[in-house]
PDB file of C-alpha atoms in Angstrom:
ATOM      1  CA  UNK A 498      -1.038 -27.558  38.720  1.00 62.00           C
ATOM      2  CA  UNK A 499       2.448 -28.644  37.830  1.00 75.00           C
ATOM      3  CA  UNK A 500       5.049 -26.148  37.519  1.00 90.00           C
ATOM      4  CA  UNK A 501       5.901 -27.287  34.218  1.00 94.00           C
ATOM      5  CA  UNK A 502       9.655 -24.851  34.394  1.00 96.00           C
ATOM      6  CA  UNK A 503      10.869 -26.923  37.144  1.00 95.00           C
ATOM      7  CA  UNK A 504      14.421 -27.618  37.077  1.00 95.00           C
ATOM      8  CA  UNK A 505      15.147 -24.987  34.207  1.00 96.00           C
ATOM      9  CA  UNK A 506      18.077 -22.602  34.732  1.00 97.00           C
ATOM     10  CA  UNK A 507      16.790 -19.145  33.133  1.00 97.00           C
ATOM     11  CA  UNK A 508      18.976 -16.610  33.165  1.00 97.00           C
ATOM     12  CA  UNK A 509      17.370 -12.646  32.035  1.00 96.00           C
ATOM     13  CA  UNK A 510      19.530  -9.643  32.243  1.00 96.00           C
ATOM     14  CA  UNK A 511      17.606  -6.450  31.813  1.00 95.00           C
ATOM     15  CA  UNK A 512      19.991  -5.409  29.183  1.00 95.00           C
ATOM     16  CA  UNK A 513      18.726  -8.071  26.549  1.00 96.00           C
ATOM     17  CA  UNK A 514      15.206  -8.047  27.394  1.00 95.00           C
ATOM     18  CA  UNK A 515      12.891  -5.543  26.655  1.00 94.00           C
ATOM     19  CA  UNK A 516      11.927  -3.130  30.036  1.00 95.00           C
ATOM     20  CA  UNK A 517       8.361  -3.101  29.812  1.00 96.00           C
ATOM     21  CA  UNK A 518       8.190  -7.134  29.273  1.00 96.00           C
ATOM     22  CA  UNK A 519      10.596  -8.036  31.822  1.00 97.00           C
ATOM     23  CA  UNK A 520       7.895  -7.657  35.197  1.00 97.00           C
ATOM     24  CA  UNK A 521       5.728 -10.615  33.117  1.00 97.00           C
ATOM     25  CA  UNK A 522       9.057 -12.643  31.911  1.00 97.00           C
ATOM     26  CA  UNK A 523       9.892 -12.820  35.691  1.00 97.00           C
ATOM     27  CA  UNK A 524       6.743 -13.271  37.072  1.00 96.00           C
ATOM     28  CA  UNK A 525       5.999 -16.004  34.479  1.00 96.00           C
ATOM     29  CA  UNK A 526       9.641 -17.792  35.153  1.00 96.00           C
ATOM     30  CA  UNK A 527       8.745 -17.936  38.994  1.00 96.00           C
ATOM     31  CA  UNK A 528       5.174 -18.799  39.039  1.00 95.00           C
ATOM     32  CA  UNK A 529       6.020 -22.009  37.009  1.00 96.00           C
ATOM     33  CA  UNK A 530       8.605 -23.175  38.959  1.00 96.00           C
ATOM     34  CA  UNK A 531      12.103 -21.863  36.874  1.00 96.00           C
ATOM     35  CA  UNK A 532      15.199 -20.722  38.818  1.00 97.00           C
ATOM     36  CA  UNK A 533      15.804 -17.467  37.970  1.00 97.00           C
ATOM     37  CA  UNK A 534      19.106 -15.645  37.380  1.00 97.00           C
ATOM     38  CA  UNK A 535      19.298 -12.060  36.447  1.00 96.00           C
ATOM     39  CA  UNK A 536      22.572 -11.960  34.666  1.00 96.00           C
ATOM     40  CA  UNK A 537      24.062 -13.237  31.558  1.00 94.00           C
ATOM     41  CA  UNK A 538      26.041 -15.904  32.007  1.00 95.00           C
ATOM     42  CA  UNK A 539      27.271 -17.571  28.354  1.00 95.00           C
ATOM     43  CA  UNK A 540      29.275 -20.365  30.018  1.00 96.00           C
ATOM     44  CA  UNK A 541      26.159 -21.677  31.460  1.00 95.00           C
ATOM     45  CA  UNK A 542      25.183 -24.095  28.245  1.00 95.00           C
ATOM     46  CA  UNK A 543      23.885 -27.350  29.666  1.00 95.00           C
ATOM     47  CA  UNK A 544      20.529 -28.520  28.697  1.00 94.00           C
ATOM     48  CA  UNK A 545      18.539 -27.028  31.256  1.00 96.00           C
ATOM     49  CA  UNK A 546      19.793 -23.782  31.093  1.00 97.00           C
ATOM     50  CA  UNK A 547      18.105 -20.974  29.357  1.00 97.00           C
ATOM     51  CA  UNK A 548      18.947 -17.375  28.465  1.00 98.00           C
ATOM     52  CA  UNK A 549      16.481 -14.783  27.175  1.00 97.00           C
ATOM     53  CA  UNK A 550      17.271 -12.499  24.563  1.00 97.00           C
ATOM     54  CA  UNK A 551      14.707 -10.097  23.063  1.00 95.00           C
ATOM     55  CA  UNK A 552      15.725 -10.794  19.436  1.00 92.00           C
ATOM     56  CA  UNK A 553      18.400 -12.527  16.682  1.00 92.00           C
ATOM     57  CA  UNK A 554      19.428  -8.971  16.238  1.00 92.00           C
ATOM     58  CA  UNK A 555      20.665  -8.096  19.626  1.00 94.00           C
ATOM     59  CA  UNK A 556      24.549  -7.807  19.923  1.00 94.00           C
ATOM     60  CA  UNK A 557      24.622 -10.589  22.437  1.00 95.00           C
ATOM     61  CA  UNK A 558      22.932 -13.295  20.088  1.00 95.00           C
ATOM     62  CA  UNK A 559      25.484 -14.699  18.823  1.00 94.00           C
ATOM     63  CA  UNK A 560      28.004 -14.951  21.420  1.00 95.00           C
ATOM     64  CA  UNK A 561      25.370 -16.928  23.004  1.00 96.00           C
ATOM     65  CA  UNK A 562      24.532 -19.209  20.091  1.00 94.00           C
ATOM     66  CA  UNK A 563      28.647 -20.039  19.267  1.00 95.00           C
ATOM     67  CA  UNK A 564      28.822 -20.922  22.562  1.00 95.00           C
ATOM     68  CA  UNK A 565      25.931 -23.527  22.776  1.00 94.00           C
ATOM     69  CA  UNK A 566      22.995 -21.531  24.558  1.00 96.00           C
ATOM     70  CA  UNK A 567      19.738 -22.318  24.436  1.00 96.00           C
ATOM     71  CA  UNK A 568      18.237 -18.861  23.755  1.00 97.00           C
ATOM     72  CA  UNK A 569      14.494 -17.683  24.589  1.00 97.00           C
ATOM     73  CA  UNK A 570      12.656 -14.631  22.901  1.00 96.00           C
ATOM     74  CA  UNK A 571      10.315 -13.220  25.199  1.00 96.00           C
ATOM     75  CA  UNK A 572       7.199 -14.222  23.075  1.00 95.00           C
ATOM     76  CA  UNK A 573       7.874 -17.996  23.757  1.00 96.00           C
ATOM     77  CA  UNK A 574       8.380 -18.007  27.115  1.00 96.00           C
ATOM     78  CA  UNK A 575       5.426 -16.175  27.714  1.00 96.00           C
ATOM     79  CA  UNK A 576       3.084 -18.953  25.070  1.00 95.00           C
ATOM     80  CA  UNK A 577       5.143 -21.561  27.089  1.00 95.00           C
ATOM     81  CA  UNK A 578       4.235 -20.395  30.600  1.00 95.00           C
ATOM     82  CA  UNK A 579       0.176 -19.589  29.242  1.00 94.00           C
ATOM     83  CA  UNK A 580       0.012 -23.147  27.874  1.00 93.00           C
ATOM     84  CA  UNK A 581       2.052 -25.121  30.300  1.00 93.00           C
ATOM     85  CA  UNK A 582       4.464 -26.081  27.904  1.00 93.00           C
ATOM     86  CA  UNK A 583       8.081 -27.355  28.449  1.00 94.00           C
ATOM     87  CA  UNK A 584      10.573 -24.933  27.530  1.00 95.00           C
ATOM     88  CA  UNK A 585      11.753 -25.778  23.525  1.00 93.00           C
ATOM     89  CA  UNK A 586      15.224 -26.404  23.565  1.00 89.00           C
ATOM     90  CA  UNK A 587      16.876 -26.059  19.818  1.00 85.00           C
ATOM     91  CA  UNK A 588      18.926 -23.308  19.804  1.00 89.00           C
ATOM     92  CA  UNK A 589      16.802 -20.577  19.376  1.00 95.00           C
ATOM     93  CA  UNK A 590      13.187 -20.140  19.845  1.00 96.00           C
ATOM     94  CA  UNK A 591      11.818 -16.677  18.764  1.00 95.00           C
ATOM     95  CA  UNK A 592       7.839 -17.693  19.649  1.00 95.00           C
ATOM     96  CA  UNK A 593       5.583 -20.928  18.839  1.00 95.00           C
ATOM     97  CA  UNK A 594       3.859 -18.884  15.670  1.00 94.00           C
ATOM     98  CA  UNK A 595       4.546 -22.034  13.665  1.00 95.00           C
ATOM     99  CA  UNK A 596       3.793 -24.999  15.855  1.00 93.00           C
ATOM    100  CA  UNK A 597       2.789 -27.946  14.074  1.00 93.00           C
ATOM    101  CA  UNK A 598       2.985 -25.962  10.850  1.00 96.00           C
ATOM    102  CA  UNK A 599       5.039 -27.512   7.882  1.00 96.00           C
ATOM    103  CA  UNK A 600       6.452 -25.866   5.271  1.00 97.00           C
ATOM    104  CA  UNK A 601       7.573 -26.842   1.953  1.00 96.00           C
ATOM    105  CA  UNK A 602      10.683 -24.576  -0.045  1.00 96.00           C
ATOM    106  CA  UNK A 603      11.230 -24.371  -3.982  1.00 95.00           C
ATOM    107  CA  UNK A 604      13.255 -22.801  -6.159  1.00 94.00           C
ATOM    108  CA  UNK A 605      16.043 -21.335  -3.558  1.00 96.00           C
ATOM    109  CA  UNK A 606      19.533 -21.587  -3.108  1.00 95.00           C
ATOM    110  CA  UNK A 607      20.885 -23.234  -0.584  1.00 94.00           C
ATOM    111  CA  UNK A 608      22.274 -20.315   1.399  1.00 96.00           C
ATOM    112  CA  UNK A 609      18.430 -18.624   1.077  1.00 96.00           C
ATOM    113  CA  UNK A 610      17.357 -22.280   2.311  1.00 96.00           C
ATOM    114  CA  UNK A 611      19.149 -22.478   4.980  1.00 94.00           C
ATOM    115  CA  UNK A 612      17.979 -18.523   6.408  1.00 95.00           C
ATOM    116  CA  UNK A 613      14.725 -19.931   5.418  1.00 97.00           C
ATOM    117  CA  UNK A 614      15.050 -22.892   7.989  1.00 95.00           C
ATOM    118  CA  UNK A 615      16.586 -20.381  10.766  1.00 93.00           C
ATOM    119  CA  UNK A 616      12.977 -18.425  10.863  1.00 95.00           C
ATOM    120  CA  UNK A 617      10.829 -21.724  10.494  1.00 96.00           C
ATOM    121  CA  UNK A 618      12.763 -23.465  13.704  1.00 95.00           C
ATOM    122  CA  UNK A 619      12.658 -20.152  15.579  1.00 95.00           C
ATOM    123  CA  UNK A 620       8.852 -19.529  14.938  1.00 96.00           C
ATOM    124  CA  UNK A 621       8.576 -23.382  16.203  1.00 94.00           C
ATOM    125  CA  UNK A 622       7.648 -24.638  12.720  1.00 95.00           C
ATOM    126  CA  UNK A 623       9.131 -27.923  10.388  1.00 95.00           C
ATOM    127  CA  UNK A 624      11.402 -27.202   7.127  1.00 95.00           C
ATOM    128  CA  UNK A 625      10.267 -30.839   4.977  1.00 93.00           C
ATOM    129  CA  UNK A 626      12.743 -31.886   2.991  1.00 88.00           C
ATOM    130  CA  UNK A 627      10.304 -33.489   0.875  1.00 89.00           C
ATOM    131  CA  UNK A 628       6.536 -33.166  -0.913  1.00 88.00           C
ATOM    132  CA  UNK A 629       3.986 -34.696   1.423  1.00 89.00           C
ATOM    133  CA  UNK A 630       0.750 -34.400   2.219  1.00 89.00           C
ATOM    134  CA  UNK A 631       1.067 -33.233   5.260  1.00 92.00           C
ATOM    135  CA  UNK A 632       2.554 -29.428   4.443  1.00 95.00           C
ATOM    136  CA  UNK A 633       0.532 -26.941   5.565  1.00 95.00           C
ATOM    137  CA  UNK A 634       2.247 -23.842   3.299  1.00 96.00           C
ATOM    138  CA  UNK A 635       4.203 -23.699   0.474  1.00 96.00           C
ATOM    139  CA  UNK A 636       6.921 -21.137  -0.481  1.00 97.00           C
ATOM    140  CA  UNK A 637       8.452 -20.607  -3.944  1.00 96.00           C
ATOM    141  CA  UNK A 638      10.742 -18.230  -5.744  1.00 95.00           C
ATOM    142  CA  UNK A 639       8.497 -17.655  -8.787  1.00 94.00           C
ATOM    143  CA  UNK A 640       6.303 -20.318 -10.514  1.00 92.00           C
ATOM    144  CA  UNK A 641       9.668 -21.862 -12.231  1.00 91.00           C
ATOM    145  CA  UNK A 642       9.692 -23.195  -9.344  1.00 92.00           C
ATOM    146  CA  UNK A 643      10.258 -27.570  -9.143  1.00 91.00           C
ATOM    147  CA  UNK A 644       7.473 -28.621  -6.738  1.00 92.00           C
ATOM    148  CA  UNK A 645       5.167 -25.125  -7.924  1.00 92.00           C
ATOM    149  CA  UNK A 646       2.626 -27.332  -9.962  1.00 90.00           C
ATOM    150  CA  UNK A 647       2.534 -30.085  -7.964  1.00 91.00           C
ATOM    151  CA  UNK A 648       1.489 -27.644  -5.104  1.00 90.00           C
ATOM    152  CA  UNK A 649      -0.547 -26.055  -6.973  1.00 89.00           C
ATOM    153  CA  UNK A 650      -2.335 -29.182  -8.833  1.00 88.00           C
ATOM    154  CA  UNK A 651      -1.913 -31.683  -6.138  1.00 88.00           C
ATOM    155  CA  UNK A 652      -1.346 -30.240  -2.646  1.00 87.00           C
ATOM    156  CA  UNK A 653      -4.008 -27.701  -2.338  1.00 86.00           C
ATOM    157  CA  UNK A 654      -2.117 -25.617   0.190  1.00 89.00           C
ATOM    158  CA  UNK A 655      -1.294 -21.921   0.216  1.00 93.00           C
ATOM    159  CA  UNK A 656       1.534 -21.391  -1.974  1.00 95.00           C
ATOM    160  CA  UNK A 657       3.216 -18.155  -1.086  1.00 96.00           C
ATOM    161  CA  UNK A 658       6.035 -16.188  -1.400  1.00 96.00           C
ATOM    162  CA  UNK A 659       9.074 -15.625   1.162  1.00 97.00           C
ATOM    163  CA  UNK A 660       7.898 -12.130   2.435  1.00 97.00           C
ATOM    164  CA  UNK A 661       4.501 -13.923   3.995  1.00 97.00           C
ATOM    165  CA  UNK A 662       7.693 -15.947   6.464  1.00 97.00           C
ATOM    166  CA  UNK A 663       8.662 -12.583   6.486  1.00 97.00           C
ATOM    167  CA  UNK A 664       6.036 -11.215   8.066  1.00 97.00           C
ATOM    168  CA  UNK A 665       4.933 -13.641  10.407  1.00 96.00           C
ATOM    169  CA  UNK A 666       8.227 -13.193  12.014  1.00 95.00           C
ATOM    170  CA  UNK A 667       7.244  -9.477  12.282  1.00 93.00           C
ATOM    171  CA  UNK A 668       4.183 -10.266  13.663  1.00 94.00           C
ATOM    172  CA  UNK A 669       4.861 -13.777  16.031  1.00 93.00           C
ATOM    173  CA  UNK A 670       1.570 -14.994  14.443  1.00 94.00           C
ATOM    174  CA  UNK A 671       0.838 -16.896  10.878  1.00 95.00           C
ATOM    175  CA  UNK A 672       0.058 -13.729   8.872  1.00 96.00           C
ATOM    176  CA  UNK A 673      -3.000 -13.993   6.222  1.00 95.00           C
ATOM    177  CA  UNK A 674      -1.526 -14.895   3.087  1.00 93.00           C
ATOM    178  CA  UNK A 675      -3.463 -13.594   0.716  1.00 92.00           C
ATOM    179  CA  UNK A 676      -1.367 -10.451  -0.059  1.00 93.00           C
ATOM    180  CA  UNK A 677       1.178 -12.848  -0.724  1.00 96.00           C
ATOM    181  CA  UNK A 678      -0.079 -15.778  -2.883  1.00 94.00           C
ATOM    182  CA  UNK A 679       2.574 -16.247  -5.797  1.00 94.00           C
ATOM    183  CA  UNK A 680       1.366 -14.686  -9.112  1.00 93.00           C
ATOM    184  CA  UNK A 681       0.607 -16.903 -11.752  1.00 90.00           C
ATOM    185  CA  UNK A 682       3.561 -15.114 -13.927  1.00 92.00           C
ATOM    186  CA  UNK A 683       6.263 -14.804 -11.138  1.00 93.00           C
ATOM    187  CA  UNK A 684       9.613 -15.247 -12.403  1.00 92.00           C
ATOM    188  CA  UNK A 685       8.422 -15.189 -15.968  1.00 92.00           C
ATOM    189  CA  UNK A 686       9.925 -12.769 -18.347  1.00 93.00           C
ATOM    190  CA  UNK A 687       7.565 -12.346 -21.340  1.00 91.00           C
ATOM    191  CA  UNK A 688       8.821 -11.058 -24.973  1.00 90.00           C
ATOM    192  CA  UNK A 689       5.920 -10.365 -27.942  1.00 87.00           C
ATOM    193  CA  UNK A 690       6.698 -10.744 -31.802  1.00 85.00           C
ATOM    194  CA  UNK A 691       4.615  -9.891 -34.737  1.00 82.00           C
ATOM    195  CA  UNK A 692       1.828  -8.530 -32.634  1.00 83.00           C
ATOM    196  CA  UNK A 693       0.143  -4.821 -33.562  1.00 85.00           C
ATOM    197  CA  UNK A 694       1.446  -1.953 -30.747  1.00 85.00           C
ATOM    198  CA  UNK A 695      -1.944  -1.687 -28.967  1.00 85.00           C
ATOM    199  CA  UNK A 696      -2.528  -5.024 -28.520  1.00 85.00           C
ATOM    200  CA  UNK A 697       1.414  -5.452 -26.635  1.00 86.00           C
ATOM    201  CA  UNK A 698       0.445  -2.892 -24.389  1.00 88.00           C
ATOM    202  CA  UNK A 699      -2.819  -4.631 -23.338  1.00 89.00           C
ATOM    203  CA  UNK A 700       0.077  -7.980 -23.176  1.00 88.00           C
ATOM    204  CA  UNK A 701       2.504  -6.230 -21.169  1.00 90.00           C
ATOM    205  CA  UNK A 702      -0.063  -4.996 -18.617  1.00 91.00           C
ATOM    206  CA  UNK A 703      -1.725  -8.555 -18.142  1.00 89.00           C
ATOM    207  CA  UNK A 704       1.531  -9.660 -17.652  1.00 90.00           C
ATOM    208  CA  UNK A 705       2.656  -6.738 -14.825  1.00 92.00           C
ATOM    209  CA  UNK A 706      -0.333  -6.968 -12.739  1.00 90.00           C
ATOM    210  CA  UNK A 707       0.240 -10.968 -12.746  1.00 90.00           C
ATOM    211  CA  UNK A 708       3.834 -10.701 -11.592  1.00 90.00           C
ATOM    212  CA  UNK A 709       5.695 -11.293 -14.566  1.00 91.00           C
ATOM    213  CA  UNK A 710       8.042  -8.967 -16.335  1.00 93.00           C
ATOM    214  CA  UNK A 711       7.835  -7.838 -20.337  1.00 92.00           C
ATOM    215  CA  UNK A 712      10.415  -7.682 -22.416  1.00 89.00           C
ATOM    216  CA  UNK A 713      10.387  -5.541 -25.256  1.00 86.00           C
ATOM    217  CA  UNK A 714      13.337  -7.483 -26.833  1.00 87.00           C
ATOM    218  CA  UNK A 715      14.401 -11.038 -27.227  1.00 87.00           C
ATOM    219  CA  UNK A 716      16.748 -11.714 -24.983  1.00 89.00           C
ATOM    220  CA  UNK A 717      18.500 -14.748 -22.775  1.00 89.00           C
ATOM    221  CA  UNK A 718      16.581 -13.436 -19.767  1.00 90.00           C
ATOM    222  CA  UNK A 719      13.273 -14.027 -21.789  1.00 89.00           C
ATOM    223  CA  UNK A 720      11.336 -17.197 -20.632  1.00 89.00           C
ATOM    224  CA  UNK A 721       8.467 -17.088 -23.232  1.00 89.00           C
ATOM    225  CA  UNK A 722       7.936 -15.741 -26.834  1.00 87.00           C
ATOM    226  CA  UNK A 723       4.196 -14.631 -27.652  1.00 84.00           C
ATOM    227  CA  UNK A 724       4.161 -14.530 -31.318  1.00 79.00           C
ATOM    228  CA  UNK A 725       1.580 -13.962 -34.349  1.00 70.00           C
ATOM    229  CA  UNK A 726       0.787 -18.033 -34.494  1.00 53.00           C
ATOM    230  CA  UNK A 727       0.203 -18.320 -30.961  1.00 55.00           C
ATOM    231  CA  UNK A 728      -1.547 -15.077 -30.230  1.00 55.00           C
ATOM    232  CA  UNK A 729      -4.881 -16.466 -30.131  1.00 49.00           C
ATOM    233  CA  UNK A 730      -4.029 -19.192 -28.223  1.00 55.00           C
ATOM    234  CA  UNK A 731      -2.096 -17.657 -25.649  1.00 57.00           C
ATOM    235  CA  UNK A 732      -4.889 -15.344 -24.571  1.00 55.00           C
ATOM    236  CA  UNK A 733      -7.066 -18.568 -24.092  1.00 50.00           C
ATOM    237  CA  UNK A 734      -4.338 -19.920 -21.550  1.00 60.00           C
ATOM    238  CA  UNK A 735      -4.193 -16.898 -20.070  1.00 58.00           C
ATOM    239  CA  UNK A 736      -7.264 -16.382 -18.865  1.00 52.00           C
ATOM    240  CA  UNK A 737      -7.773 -20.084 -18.059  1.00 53.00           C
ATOM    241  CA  UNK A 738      -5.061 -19.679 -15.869  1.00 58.00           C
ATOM    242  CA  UNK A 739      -6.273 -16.454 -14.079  1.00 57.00           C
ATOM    243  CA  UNK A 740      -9.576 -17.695 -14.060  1.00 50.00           C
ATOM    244  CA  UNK A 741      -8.042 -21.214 -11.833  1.00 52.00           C
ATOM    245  CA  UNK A 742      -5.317 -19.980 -10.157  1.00 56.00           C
TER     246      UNK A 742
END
């Protein structure tokens, strides 16, 4: 079989990989044909040249990245050498937990959009620019959200919320989503009017358990009045929408 690391430069210090993975990181670097060097060297930056760092969060990351390294987490080198893969290079590549996985943002800034796209890229998955059908997840803010209905009318696809990303990072894996679909009231902040005491406190905990928030005032922050005329109505939308979403 071909040794599919051939011609790579890897360089693995024991001081920024972890001790009890670094027997398998070797063993995996020689048996597929890498040239190993057990240092850190950060002027070595060309584009067969690797360096393996245990995580984003180790106080050599980013002296490496400003200076052009292609950095390795431990996770996908190991998926590399077990599926005869080339080794990524694009920066940094935590593990391949997202390959061929697209994801679809909404409703973030663009800072929060751009840490977004740092743990996509590093898992090995696509940021998309754009609504296609091709996106495999979708994550939103809240259901204010500009592409929520479409994803959730149109697209079909998980729509979640940023701690699912969150987690598959934890894990290296694509973590179930279901503890983490968005709630059909997420981001809303709901305000009553002209409705009897009992009846807002059977309101405000439909709304709670659905992610929104209730107001017991008017205020700017509120999103949506329920009032006297609409009462009878609104508890017809709501439970269409729990009963769909």
């Amino acid at each position: 079989m071909a040794k599919v690391f051939k011609g790579a430069n890897v360089f693995m210090s024991r001081n920024l990989v972890p001790p009890e993975l670094f027997d398998a990181l070797h063993d995996a670097l020689k048996l597929n044909g890498a040239k190993v060097f057990l240092c850190c060297d950060p002027s070595r930056n060309a584009p067969n040249d690797y360096h393996v760092i245990s995580s984003p969060d180790h106080e050599k990351f980013e002296d490496l990245r400003s200076k052009g390294c292609n950095l390795l987490g431990p996770q996908c080198l190991l998926s590399c050498a077990k599926e005869h893969r080339l080794l990524p290079n694009q920066g940094f590549t935590c593990c391949l937990a997202m390959d061929g996985v697209n994801i679809l943002v909404s409703g973030f800034e663009k800072d929060e959009k751009v840490e977004i796209e740092k743990l996509v890229t590093a898992m090995g998955g696509v940021l998309q620019t754009r609504a296609s059908s091709d996106v495999s997840f979708v994550i939103v803010k809240n259901v204010l959200a500009q592409k929520y209905k479409w994803a959730l009318n149109s697209l079909k696809k998980p729509i979640v919320t940023i701690n699912w990303l969150h987690q598959c990072w934890k894990e290296h894996r694509v973590a179930p989503q279901e503890s983490y679909r968005v709630l059909p009231f997420s981001g809303l902040t709901i305000c009553v009017s002209g409705i009897p005491a009992d009846e807002r406190r059977q309101i405000e905990k439909l709304v709670v358990q659905n992610g929104g928030k209730y107001s017991a005032e008017l205020t700017k922050r509120c999103t949506h009045l329920i009032c006297q005329i609409s009462y009878v109505f609104y508890f017809i939308h709501l439970h269409l929408i729990l009963a769909f979403h």
